[in-house]
PDB file of C-alpha atoms and ligand atoms in Angstrom:
ATOM      1  CA  MET A 238      74.702  94.651  88.314  1.00  0.00           C
ATOM      2  CA  PRO A 239      77.701  96.435  88.062  1.00  0.00           C
ATOM      3  CA  VAL A 240      79.749  95.460  85.221  1.00  0.00           C
ATOM      4  CA  PRO A 241      83.076  93.096  86.865  1.00  0.00           C
ATOM      5  CA  LYS A 242      86.017  94.834  86.750  1.00  0.00           C
ATOM      6  CA  ILE A 243      89.197  92.427  85.179  1.00  0.00           C
ATOM      7  CA  ASP A 244      92.367  93.510  87.032  1.00  0.00           C
ATOM      8  CA  LEU A 245      95.460  94.490  85.248  1.00  0.00           C
ATOM      9  CA  ASN A 246      98.947  93.435  85.904  1.00  0.00           C
ATOM     10  CA  ASP A 247      99.987  97.152  86.252  1.00  0.00           C
ATOM     11  CA  GLY A 248      97.404  97.352  89.678  1.00  0.00           C
ATOM     12  CA  ARG A 249      94.903  98.899  87.826  1.00  0.00           C
ATOM     13  CA  THR A 250      91.149  97.660  86.270  1.00  0.00           C
ATOM     14  CA  ILE A 251      89.235  97.533  83.186  1.00  0.00           C
ATOM     15  CA  PRO A 252      85.455  97.133  82.986  1.00  0.00           C
ATOM     16  CA  GLN A 253      85.000  94.083  81.385  1.00  0.00           C
ATOM     17  CA  VAL A 254      82.309  95.249  78.860  1.00  0.00           C
ATOM     18  CA  GLY A 255      82.483  98.545  76.884  1.00  0.00           C
ATOM     19  CA  PHE A 256      81.297  99.949  73.429  1.00  0.00           C
ATOM     20  CA  GLY A 257      83.744  99.524  70.078  1.00  0.00           C
ATOM     21  CA  VAL A 258      83.419 102.445  67.466  1.00  0.00           C
ATOM     22  CA  PHE A 259      85.117 100.606  64.719  1.00  0.00           C
ATOM     23  CA  LYS A 260      83.599 101.934  61.683  1.00  0.00           C
ATOM     24  CA  ILE A 261      81.341 104.225  63.018  1.00  0.00           C
ATOM     25  CA  PRO A 262      81.585 107.132  60.859  1.00  0.00           C
ATOM     26  CA  PRO A 263      82.042 110.167  63.154  1.00  0.00           C
ATOM     27  CA  ALA A 264      78.926 111.573  62.469  1.00  0.00           C
ATOM     28  CA  ASP A 265      77.609 108.748  64.095  1.00  0.00           C
ATOM     29  CA  THR A 266      80.267 108.154  66.834  1.00  0.00           C
ATOM     30  CA  ALA A 267      78.597 111.233  69.476  1.00  0.00           C
ATOM     31  CA  PRO A 268      74.825 110.063  69.665  1.00  0.00           C
ATOM     32  CA  ALA A 269      76.011 105.895  69.578  1.00  0.00           C
ATOM     33  CA  VAL A 270      78.736 106.617  72.394  1.00  0.00           C
ATOM     34  CA  GLY A 271      76.521 109.013  73.909  1.00  0.00           C
ATOM     35  CA  ARG A 272      73.867 106.234  73.912  1.00  0.00           C
ATOM     36  CA  ALA A 273      76.137 103.630  75.554  1.00  0.00           C
ATOM     37  CA  LEU A 274      76.949 105.969  78.377  1.00  0.00           C
ATOM     38  CA  GLU A 275      73.268 106.910  78.877  1.00  0.00           C
ATOM     39  CA  VAL A 276      72.797 102.444  79.027  1.00  0.00           C
ATOM     40  CA  GLY A 277      75.721 102.756  81.278  1.00  0.00           C
ATOM     41  CA  TYR A 278      78.841 101.459  79.562  1.00  0.00           C
ATOM     42  CA  ARG A 279      81.942 103.204  81.170  1.00  0.00           C
ATOM     43  CA  HIS A 280      84.429 101.939  78.728  1.00  0.00           C
ATOM     44  CA  ILE A 281      84.952 102.728  75.373  1.00  0.00           C
ATOM     45  CA  ASP A 282      87.276 101.576  72.576  1.00  0.00           C
ATOM     46  CA  THR A 283      88.644 103.622  69.855  1.00  0.00           C
ATOM     47  CA  ALA A 284      91.837 104.046  67.913  1.00  0.00           C
ATOM     48  CA  GLN A 285      93.609 106.402  65.651  1.00  0.00           C
ATOM     49  CA  MET A 286      92.799 104.284  62.445  1.00  0.00           C
ATOM     50  CA  TYR A 287      89.098 104.455  63.146  1.00  0.00           C
ATOM     51  CA  GLY A 288      89.125 108.313  62.622  1.00  0.00           C
ATOM     52  CA  ASN A 289      86.405 108.816  65.606  1.00  0.00           C
ATOM     53  CA  GLU A 290      89.061 110.016  68.326  1.00  0.00           C
ATOM     54  CA  LYS A 291      87.366 113.062  68.129  1.00  0.00           C
ATOM     55  CA  GLU A 292      83.478 112.466  68.511  1.00  0.00           C
ATOM     56  CA  VAL A 293      84.750 110.016  71.096  1.00  0.00           C
ATOM     57  CA  GLY A 294      86.065 112.892  72.737  1.00  0.00           C
ATOM     58  CA  GLU A 295      82.950 115.022  72.910  1.00  0.00           C
ATOM     59  CA  ALA A 296      80.521 112.389  73.920  1.00  0.00           C
ATOM     60  CA  VAL A 297      82.556 111.843  76.900  1.00  0.00           C
ATOM     61  CA  ARG A 298      82.286 115.554  77.867  1.00  0.00           C
ATOM     62  CA  ALA A 299      78.654 115.533  76.900  1.00  0.00           C
ATOM     63  CA  SER A 300      77.640 112.825  79.185  1.00  0.00           C
ATOM     64  CA  GLY A 301      78.577 114.957  82.548  1.00  0.00           C
ATOM     65  CA  LEU A 302      80.536 111.506  83.753  1.00  0.00           C
ATOM     66  CA  ASP A 303      83.796 112.791  85.532  1.00  0.00           C
ATOM     67  CA  ARG A 304      86.876 111.585  82.968  1.00  0.00           C
ATOM     68  CA  ALA A 305      88.023 109.140  85.440  1.00  0.00           C
ATOM     69  CA  ASP A 306      84.644 107.763  85.414  1.00  0.00           C
ATOM     70  CA  VAL A 307      84.912 106.171  81.597  1.00  0.00           C
ATOM     71  CA  PHE A 308      87.804 103.998  80.648  1.00  0.00           C
ATOM     72  CA  VAL A 309      88.705 105.248  77.120  1.00  0.00           C
ATOM     73  CA  THR A 310      91.490 103.536  75.178  1.00  0.00           C
ATOM     74  CA  SER A 311      92.788 104.340  71.792  1.00  0.00           C
ATOM     75  CA  LYS A 312      95.729 102.658  69.409  1.00  0.00           C
ATOM     76  CA  LEU A 313      98.414 103.532  67.501  1.00  0.00           C
ATOM     77  CA  ASN A 314      97.846 103.683  64.130  1.00  0.00           C
ATOM     78  CA  ASN A 315     100.065 101.633  61.469  1.00  0.00           C
ATOM     79  CA  GLY A 316     102.028 103.964  59.740  1.00  0.00           C
ATOM     80  CA  PHE A 317     103.687 105.409  63.206  1.00  0.00           C
ATOM     81  CA  HIS A 318     105.416 103.003  64.696  1.00  0.00           C
ATOM     82  CA  ARG A 319     109.107 104.754  64.581  1.00  0.00           C
ATOM     83  CA  ARG A 320     109.828 106.936  67.878  1.00  0.00           C
ATOM     84  CA  ASP A 321     109.026 110.331  66.996  1.00  0.00           C
ATOM     85  CA  ASP A 322     106.475 109.278  64.506  1.00  0.00           C
ATOM     86  CA  ALA A 323     104.568 107.225  67.513  1.00  0.00           C
ATOM     87  CA  ARG A 324     105.078 110.792  70.165  1.00  0.00           C
ATOM     88  CA  ARG A 325     103.730 112.984  67.257  1.00  0.00           C
ATOM     89  CA  ALA A 326     100.663 110.527  66.854  1.00  0.00           C
ATOM     90  CA  PHE A 327     100.063 109.908  70.492  1.00  0.00           C
ATOM     91  CA  GLU A 328     100.017 113.333  71.086  1.00  0.00           C
ATOM     92  CA  THR A 329      97.584 114.033  68.243  1.00  0.00           C
ATOM     93  CA  THR A 330      95.127 111.328  69.453  1.00  0.00           C
ATOM     94  CA  LEU A 331      95.502 113.059  72.846  1.00  0.00           C
ATOM     95  CA  SER A 332      94.505 116.333  71.478  1.00  0.00           C
ATOM     96  CA  ASP A 333      92.330 114.513  69.169  1.00  0.00           C
ATOM     97  CA  LEU A 334      90.065 113.228  71.971  1.00  0.00           C
ATOM     98  CA  GLY A 335      90.264 116.577  74.482  1.00  0.00           C
ATOM     99  CA  PHE A 336      91.704 114.610  77.353  1.00  0.00           C
ATOM    100  CA  GLU A 337      95.064 114.774  79.210  1.00  0.00           C
ATOM    101  CA  TYR A 338      95.426 111.253  79.351  1.00  0.00           C
ATOM    102  CA  VAL A 339      94.260 107.623  78.080  1.00  0.00           C
ATOM    103  CA  ASP A 340      93.498 104.946  80.210  1.00  0.00           C
ATOM    104  CA  LEU A 341      94.779 102.436  77.677  1.00  0.00           C
ATOM    105  CA  PHE A 342      97.309 102.973  74.484  1.00  0.00           C
ATOM    106  CA  LEU A 343      97.775 100.105  72.054  1.00  0.00           C
ATOM    107  CA  ILE A 344     100.166  99.108  69.779  1.00  0.00           C
ATOM    108  CA  HIS A 345      97.381  98.297  66.647  1.00  0.00           C
ATOM    109  CA  TRP A 346      99.121  95.864  65.125  1.00  0.00           C
ATOM    110  CA  PRO A 347     102.390  94.389  65.410  1.00  0.00           C
ATOM    111  CA  LEU A 348     103.219  94.438  61.216  1.00  0.00           C
ATOM    112  CA  PRO A 349     106.300  92.172  61.714  1.00  0.00           C
ATOM    113  CA  THR A 350     107.307  92.138  57.916  1.00  0.00           C
ATOM    114  CA  LEU A 351     107.250  95.902  58.369  1.00  0.00           C
ATOM    115  CA  TYR A 352     110.070  98.035  60.250  1.00  0.00           C
ATOM    116  CA  ASP A 353     112.646  95.886  59.856  1.00  0.00           C
ATOM    117  CA  GLY A 354     110.335  93.900  62.098  1.00  0.00           C
ATOM    118  CA  ASP A 355     110.703  96.109  64.740  1.00  0.00           C
ATOM    119  CA  PHE A 356     108.150  96.479  67.182  1.00  0.00           C
ATOM    120  CA  VAL A 357     110.250  96.079  70.181  1.00  0.00           C
ATOM    121  CA  SER A 358     111.061  99.819  69.883  1.00  0.00           C
ATOM    122  CA  THR A 359     107.845 100.886  69.111  1.00  0.00           C
ATOM    123  CA  TRP A 360     106.725  98.847  72.407  1.00  0.00           C
ATOM    124  CA  ARG A 361     109.352 100.712  74.167  1.00  0.00           C
ATOM    125  CA  THR A 362     107.910 104.087  73.133  1.00  0.00           C
ATOM    126  CA  LEU A 363     104.530 102.925  74.146  1.00  0.00           C
ATOM    127  CA  ALA A 364     106.393 102.384  78.088  1.00  0.00           C
ATOM    128  CA  GLU A 365     107.820 106.766  77.872  1.00  0.00           C
ATOM    129  CA  PHE A 366     103.814 107.337  77.687  1.00  0.00           C
ATOM    130  CA  ARG A 367     103.227 104.813  80.062  1.00  0.00           C
ATOM    131  CA  LYS A 368     106.228 106.684  82.606  1.00  0.00           C
ATOM    132  CA  ASP A 369     104.727 110.055  81.997  1.00  0.00           C
ATOM    133  CA  GLY A 370     101.276 109.344  82.930  1.00  0.00           C
ATOM    134  CA  ARG A 371      99.579 109.793  79.693  1.00  0.00           C
ATOM    135  CA  ALA A 372      98.585 106.535  79.374  1.00  0.00           C
ATOM    136  CA  ARG A 373      97.507 104.726  81.991  1.00  0.00           C
ATOM    137  CA  SER A 374      97.858 101.721  81.207  1.00  0.00           C
ATOM    138  CA  ILE A 375      99.911 100.173  77.678  1.00  0.00           C
ATOM    139  CA  GLY A 376      99.568  97.122  76.103  1.00  0.00           C
ATOM    140  CA  VAL A 377      99.422  95.584  72.669  1.00  0.00           C
ATOM    141  CA  SER A 378      96.675  94.176  69.928  1.00  0.00           C
ATOM    142  CA  ASN A 379      96.969  91.678  67.418  1.00  0.00           C
ATOM    143  CA  PHE A 380     100.014  89.937  68.990  1.00  0.00           C
ATOM    144  CA  GLN A 381     100.520  86.333  68.161  1.00  0.00           C
ATOM    145  CA  VAL A 382     102.803  83.881  70.809  1.00  0.00           C
ATOM    146  CA  GLY A 383     106.071  85.039  69.297  1.00  0.00           C
ATOM    147  CA  HIS A 384     105.278  88.438  69.223  1.00  0.00           C
ATOM    148  CA  LEU A 385     104.971  88.164  72.695  1.00  0.00           C
ATOM    149  CA  GLU A 386     107.573  86.253  73.540  1.00  0.00           C
ATOM    150  CA  ARG A 387     110.009  88.912  71.959  1.00  0.00           C
ATOM    151  CA  LEU A 388     108.330  91.777  74.067  1.00  0.00           C
ATOM    152  CA  ALA A 389     109.418  89.261  77.106  1.00  0.00           C
ATOM    153  CA  ALA A 390     112.592  88.643  76.179  1.00  0.00           C
ATOM    154  CA  GLU A 391     114.168  91.976  74.926  1.00  0.00           C
ATOM    155  CA  THR A 392     111.633  94.373  77.251  1.00  0.00           C
ATOM    156  CA  ASP A 393     110.864  94.394  81.301  1.00  0.00           C
ATOM    157  CA  GLU A 394     107.581  95.815  80.295  1.00  0.00           C
ATOM    158  CA  VAL A 395     104.369  93.361  80.437  1.00  0.00           C
ATOM    159  CA  PRO A 396     101.419  94.382  78.607  1.00  0.00           C
ATOM    160  CA  ALA A 397      98.241  94.883  80.657  1.00  0.00           C
ATOM    161  CA  VAL A 398      96.171  93.305  77.567  1.00  0.00           C
ATOM    162  CA  ASN A 399      96.796  91.921  73.748  1.00  0.00           C
ATOM    163  CA  GLN A 400      93.537  92.761  71.889  1.00  0.00           C
ATOM    164  CA  ILE A 401      92.936  89.784  69.478  1.00  0.00           C
ATOM    165  CA  GLU A 402      90.231  88.636  67.490  1.00  0.00           C
ATOM    166  CA  LEU A 403      88.134  85.999  69.215  1.00  0.00           C
ATOM    167  CA  HIS A 404      84.711  84.927  68.909  1.00  0.00           C
ATOM    168  CA  PRO A 405      82.925  81.158  69.245  1.00  0.00           C
ATOM    169  CA  TYR A 406      83.998  80.547  65.584  1.00  0.00           C
ATOM    170  CA  LEU A 407      88.005  81.620  66.338  1.00  0.00           C
ATOM    171  CA  LEU A 408      88.820  80.983  69.903  1.00  0.00           C
ATOM    172  CA  ASN A 409      92.530  81.658  69.524  1.00  0.00           C
ATOM    173  CA  GLU A 410      93.076  79.229  72.529  1.00  0.00           C
ATOM    174  CA  HIS A 411      97.362  79.774  72.031  1.00  0.00           C
ATOM    175  CA  VAL A 412      97.311  83.252  72.296  1.00  0.00           C
ATOM    176  CA  ARG A 413      94.157  83.990  74.749  1.00  0.00           C
ATOM    177  CA  ALA A 414      96.720  81.085  77.097  1.00  0.00           C
ATOM    178  CA  TYR A 415      99.774  82.362  76.852  1.00  0.00           C
ATOM    179  CA  GLY A 416      97.913  85.963  77.925  1.00  0.00           C
ATOM    180  CA  GLN A 417      96.579  83.440  80.852  1.00  0.00           C
ATOM    181  CA  GLU A 418     100.102  82.358  81.963  1.00  0.00           C
ATOM    182  CA  HIS A 419     101.612  85.826  81.853  1.00  0.00           C
ATOM    183  CA  GLY A 420      99.209  88.314  83.418  1.00  0.00           C
ATOM    184  CA  ILE A 421      98.496  89.679  80.119  1.00  0.00           C
ATOM    185  CA  ALA A 422      94.269  90.151  80.287  1.00  0.00           C
ATOM    186  CA  THR A 423      92.587  88.900  77.061  1.00  0.00           C
ATOM    187  CA  GLN A 424      90.333  91.449  75.231  1.00  0.00           C
ATOM    188  CA  ALA A 425      87.883  90.407  72.233  1.00  0.00           C
ATOM    189  CA  TRP A 426      87.749  91.945  69.348  1.00  0.00           C
ATOM    190  CA  SER A 427      84.567  91.480  66.940  1.00  0.00           C
ATOM    191  CA  PRO A 428      83.330  89.352  70.143  1.00  0.00           C
ATOM    192  CA  ILE A 429      79.833  88.521  68.180  1.00  0.00           C
ATOM    193  CA  ALA A 430      82.104  88.025  64.726  1.00  0.00           C
ATOM    194  CA  LYS A 431      80.492  91.097  62.930  1.00  0.00           C
ATOM    195  CA  GLY A 432      77.664  89.719  63.520  1.00  0.00           C
ATOM    196  CA  THR A 433      78.042  86.070  61.871  1.00  0.00           C
ATOM    197  CA  VAL A 434      77.742  83.883  64.513  1.00  0.00           C
ATOM    198  CA  LEU A 435      74.082  85.101  65.773  1.00  0.00           C
ATOM    199  CA  ASP A 436      72.612  82.448  63.240  1.00  0.00           C
ATOM    200  CA  ASP A 437      74.510  79.563  64.242  1.00  0.00           C
ATOM    201  CA  PRO A 438      71.826  76.866  65.787  1.00  0.00           C
ATOM    202  CA  LEU A 439      73.642  76.387  68.580  1.00  0.00           C
ATOM    203  CA  VAL A 440      73.375  80.406  69.221  1.00  0.00           C
ATOM    204  CA  THR A 441      69.791  80.487  68.331  1.00  0.00           C
ATOM    205  CA  SER A 442      68.830  77.245  70.226  1.00  0.00           C
ATOM    206  CA  LEU A 443      70.291  78.764  73.821  1.00  0.00           C
ATOM    207  CA  ALA A 444      68.698  81.877  73.098  1.00  0.00           C
ATOM    208  CA  HIS A 445      65.604  80.097  72.542  1.00  0.00           C
ATOM    209  CA  LYS A 446      66.120  78.316  75.740  1.00  0.00           C
ATOM    210  CA  LEU A 447      67.285  81.007  78.303  1.00  0.00           C
ATOM    211  CA  LEU A 448      64.863  83.669  76.756  1.00  0.00           C
ATOM    212  CA  ARG A 449      67.703  86.276  75.735  1.00  0.00           C
ATOM    213  CA  SER A 450      69.219  87.715  72.447  1.00  0.00           C
ATOM    214  CA  PRO A 451      72.033  85.535  70.083  1.00  0.00           C
ATOM    215  CA  ALA A 452      74.104  88.143  71.157  1.00  0.00           C
ATOM    216  CA  GLN A 453      73.514  88.343  74.224  1.00  0.00           C
ATOM    217  CA  ILE A 454      74.509  84.607  74.476  1.00  0.00           C
ATOM    218  CA  VAL A 455      77.755  84.747  72.659  1.00  0.00           C
ATOM    219  CA  LEU A 456      78.496  87.969  75.136  1.00  0.00           C
ATOM    220  CA  ARG A 457      78.195  86.558  78.150  1.00  0.00           C
ATOM    221  CA  TRP A 458      79.934  83.300  76.810  1.00  0.00           C
ATOM    222  CA  HIS A 459      82.667  85.722  76.883  1.00  0.00           C
ATOM    223  CA  LEU A 460      82.346  86.787  80.173  1.00  0.00           C
ATOM    224  CA  GLN A 461      81.788  83.414  81.402  1.00  0.00           C
ATOM    225  CA  ARG A 462      85.396  82.767  79.792  1.00  0.00           C
ATOM    226  CA  GLY A 463      87.088  85.723  81.586  1.00  0.00           C
ATOM    227  CA  ASN A 464      86.948  87.666  78.255  1.00  0.00           C
ATOM    228  CA  ILE A 465      86.879  91.382  77.554  1.00  0.00           C
ATOM    229  CA  VAL A 466      84.540  92.489  75.155  1.00  0.00           C
ATOM    230  CA  PHE A 467      83.428  96.066  73.484  1.00  0.00           C
ATOM    231  CA  PRO A 468      80.038  95.323  71.188  1.00  0.00           C
ATOM    232  CA  LYS A 469      79.863  97.512  68.768  1.00  0.00           C
ATOM    233  CA  SER A 470      76.776  98.856  67.296  1.00  0.00           C
ATOM    234  CA  THR A 471      75.103 101.695  65.729  1.00  0.00           C
ATOM    235  CA  THR A 472      71.357 100.599  66.735  1.00  0.00           C
ATOM    236  CA  PRO A 473      70.096 102.199  70.144  1.00  0.00           C
ATOM    237  CA  SER A 474      68.212  98.872  70.763  1.00  0.00           C
ATOM    238  CA  ARG A 475      70.874  96.788  70.542  1.00  0.00           C
ATOM    239  CA  ILE A 476      73.521  99.589  72.308  1.00  0.00           C
ATOM    240  CA  GLN A 477      71.302  98.069  75.603  1.00  0.00           C
ATOM    241  CA  GLN A 478      70.314  94.635  74.654  1.00  0.00           C
ATOM    242  CA  ASN A 479      74.412  94.010  74.621  1.00  0.00           C
ATOM    243  CA  PHE A 480      75.136  95.615  78.495  1.00  0.00           C
ATOM    244  CA  GLU A 481      72.250  94.112  79.400  1.00  0.00           C
ATOM    245  CA  LEU A 482      74.293  90.683  80.250  1.00  0.00           C
ATOM    246  CA  PHE A 483      73.948  90.572  84.183  1.00  0.00           C
ATOM    247  CA  ASP A 484      70.823  88.889  85.250  1.00  0.00           C
ATOM    248  CA  PHE A 485      71.695  85.455  83.362  1.00  0.00           C
ATOM    249  CA  GLN A 486      74.310  82.802  83.013  1.00  0.00           C
ATOM    250  CA  LEU A 487      75.200  80.126  81.075  1.00  0.00           C
ATOM    251  CA  GLU A 488      75.474  76.238  82.465  1.00  0.00           C
ATOM    252  CA  LEU A 489      78.989  75.301  81.945  1.00  0.00           C
ATOM    253  CA  ASP A 490      78.467  72.636  79.432  1.00  0.00           C
ATOM    254  CA  ASP A 491      76.959  75.055  77.177  1.00  0.00           C
ATOM    255  CA  VAL A 492      80.268  77.329  77.313  1.00  0.00           C
ATOM    256  CA  GLU A 493      82.070  74.249  76.318  1.00  0.00           C
ATOM    257  CA  LYS A 494      79.617  73.596  73.355  1.00  0.00           C
ATOM    258  CA  ILE A 495      79.692  76.824  72.168  1.00  0.00           C
ATOM    259  CA  ALA A 496      83.510  76.789  72.473  1.00  0.00           C
ATOM    260  CA  ALA A 497      83.818  73.746  70.146  1.00  0.00           C
ATOM    261  CA  LEU A 498      81.786  76.029  67.100  1.00  0.00           C
ATOM    262  CA  ASP A 499      86.088  76.987  66.808  1.00  0.00           C
ATOM    263  CA  ARG A 500      87.302  77.037  63.522  1.00  0.00           C
ATOM    264  CA  GLY A 501      90.378  77.322  64.031  1.00  0.00           C
ATOM    265  CA  GLU A 502      92.209  79.994  61.186  1.00  0.00           C
ATOM    266  CA  ALA A 503      88.802  79.643  58.943  1.00  0.00           C
ATOM    267  CA  GLY A 504      87.050  81.059  61.574  1.00  0.00           C
ATOM    268  CA  ARG A 505      89.068  84.312  60.635  1.00  0.00           C
ATOM    269  CA  THR A 506      87.011  87.540  60.041  1.00  0.00           C
ATOM    270  CA  GLY A 507      89.617  89.935  59.965  1.00  0.00           C
ATOM    271  CA  PRO A 508      93.697  89.718  58.646  1.00  0.00           C
ATOM    272  CA  ASN A 509      96.253  87.369  59.827  1.00  0.00           C
ATOM    273  CA  PRO A 510      98.981  89.558  62.307  1.00  0.00           C
ATOM    274  CA  ASP A 511     101.593  87.230  60.725  1.00  0.00           C
ATOM    275  CA  THR A 512     101.166  88.714  57.375  1.00  0.00           C
ATOM    276  CA  PHE A 513      99.178  91.988  58.456  1.00  0.00           C
ATOM    277  CA  ALA A 514     101.359  94.638  56.681  1.00  0.00           C
ATOM    278  CA  ARG A 515      98.680  97.505  55.881  1.00  0.00           C
ATOM    279  CA  ALA A 516     100.967 100.812  56.946  1.00  0.00           C
ATOM    280  CA  SER A 517      98.237 103.256  55.958  1.00  0.00           C
TER     281      SER A 517
HETATM  282  N1  NAP B 227      92.589  95.821  67.357  1.00  0.00           N
HETATM  283  C1  NAP B 227      91.518  95.264  66.479  1.00  0.00           C
HETATM  284  O1  NAP B 227      92.280  95.669  65.465  1.00  0.00           O
HETATM  285  C2  NAP B 227      90.080  95.346  65.847  1.00  0.00           C
HETATM  286  C3  NAP B 227      89.719  95.427  64.648  1.00  0.00           C
HETATM  287  C4  NAP B 227      88.672  95.255  65.273  1.00  0.00           C
HETATM  288  C5  NAP B 227      87.570  95.570  66.015  1.00  0.00           C
HETATM  289  N2  NAP B 227      88.134  95.728  66.991  1.00  0.00           N
HETATM  290  C6  NAP B 227      87.432  96.266  68.399  1.00  0.00           C
HETATM  291  O2  NAP B 227      86.178  95.442  68.579  1.00  0.00           O
HETATM  292  C7  NAP B 227      85.136  96.317  68.627  1.00  0.00           C
HETATM  293  C8  NAP B 227      83.893  95.286  67.857  1.00  0.00           C
HETATM  294  O3  NAP B 227      84.375  94.452  67.018  1.00  0.00           O
HETATM  295  P1  NAP B 227      83.541  94.700  65.530  1.00  0.00           P
HETATM  296  O4  NAP B 227      82.719  96.088  65.553  1.00  0.00           O
HETATM  297  O5  NAP B 227      84.695  94.431  64.053  1.00  0.00           O
HETATM  298  O6  NAP B 227      82.157  93.784  65.364  1.00  0.00           O
HETATM  299  P2  NAP B 227      81.450  92.973  66.347  1.00  0.00           P
HETATM  300  O7  NAP B 227      81.103  94.012  67.813  1.00  0.00           O
HETATM  301  O8  NAP B 227      81.675  91.885  66.524  1.00  0.00           O
HETATM  302  O9  NAP B 227      79.770  93.700  65.283  1.00  0.00           O
HETATM  303  C9  NAP B 227      79.647  94.650  65.165  1.00  0.00           C
HETATM  304  C10 NAP B 227      78.560  94.053  63.947  1.00  0.00           C
HETATM  305  O10 NAP B 227      77.291  93.692  65.184  1.00  0.00           O
HETATM  306  C11 NAP B 227      76.344  94.393  64.691  1.00  0.00           C
HETATM  307  N3  NAP B 227      75.706  94.137  65.991  1.00  0.00           N
HETATM  308  C12 NAP B 227      75.734  94.199  66.943  1.00  0.00           C
HETATM  309  N4  NAP B 227      75.143  93.987  68.551  1.00  0.00           N
HETATM  310  C13 NAP B 227      74.141  93.337  68.095  1.00  0.00           C
HETATM  311  C14 NAP B 227      72.833  92.808  68.288  1.00  0.00           C
HETATM  312  N5  NAP B 227      72.254  92.411  69.313  1.00  0.00           N
HETATM  313  N6  NAP B 227      72.308  92.131  67.468  1.00  0.00           N
HETATM  314  C15 NAP B 227      72.673  91.559  66.777  1.00  0.00           C
HETATM  315  N7  NAP B 227      73.578  92.318  65.497  1.00  0.00           N
HETATM  316  C16 NAP B 227      74.378  93.724  66.554  1.00  0.00           C
HETATM  317  C17 NAP B 227      76.398  95.399  64.513  1.00  0.00           C
HETATM  318  O11 NAP B 227      75.707  95.944  63.545  1.00  0.00           O
HETATM  319  P3  NAP B 227      74.560  97.640  64.081  1.00  0.00           P
HETATM  320  O12 NAP B 227      75.641  98.625  63.977  1.00  0.00           O
HETATM  321  O13 NAP B 227      74.071  98.083  62.519  1.00  0.00           O
HETATM  322  O14 NAP B 227      73.722  97.580  65.292  1.00  0.00           O
HETATM  323  C18 NAP B 227      77.372  95.407  63.658  1.00  0.00           C
HETATM  324  O15 NAP B 227      77.068  94.912  62.674  1.00  0.00           O
HETATM  325  C19 NAP B 227      85.147  97.501  67.080  1.00  0.00           C
HETATM  326  O16 NAP B 227      84.495  98.269  67.175  1.00  0.00           O
HETATM  327  C20 NAP B 227      86.409  97.768  67.777  1.00  0.00           C
HETATM  328  O17 NAP B 227      86.664  98.804  68.957  1.00  0.00           O
HETATM  329  C21 NAP B 227      89.470  96.295  67.286  1.00  0.00           C
END
């Protein structure tokens, strides 16, 4: 079964399931990405911060696939929000990947307490990359509703995506709903909450009922809610399993039951974007 594609507001599309490489050491990245491409993933999510863009590029080239057939995302690192820094950092990203373009480039964090709170200028710089074709689509990550409202008020460029922490323990519904209303696709990072949601009794009971793994239940839940996901794994069997999501369905009632696991802020596994202020 082919992976569904999600329409972006700039006329492009993105495969709904991808492969994330956060915290994969450089030496393990090419084998993991190579395995993912063999299994059928055609969407890789990396970032300058992850330190493995080079190996992602190597794996894509080694796969023998056409560059155009693999959707690759990267992200601007936190220390480079000022225009000249962002331009240099983007060039480094392209040269590390060994690509002439990325499919999607994101501001990794809004950092509202740094750079005089000016993530709007940074967003305008990303718009230059889109206009010159080196970033086919541009978007943001970890933007709260207030941050998105500022971009809407001060620029004409609507992000194609907002990549936010989202899983059954943190629905982030306010941010997701804003995206849905304004044509911004939601990408769910840490879609299985870094593994912590997999022991939840509801998840394990559904896994038992449907003869699937807990991770497959949670990833399928995301897909039925329209989220874009890119689970990370360096375990070959899990890389495969996390892609086998298209031959079963959750009942709507079960989709709602999983959504009811939401713990709000207490469910967050990563930093809060309003206060996160690490510029390195
Ligand atoms: N924009 C941002 O700020 C941001 C922040 C965090 C993450 N992300 C992106 O989102 C991606 C995914 O998030 P994440 O890596 O934090 O967490 P995740 O995908 O929710 O979870 C990864 C963890 O779950 C384990 N795992 C994966 N598949 C499994 C399975 N089928 N059964 C049991 N355990 C499984 C992995 O272990 P093994 O590897 O040992 O198999 C790993 O420890 C990242 O790689 C990155 O691309 C973005």
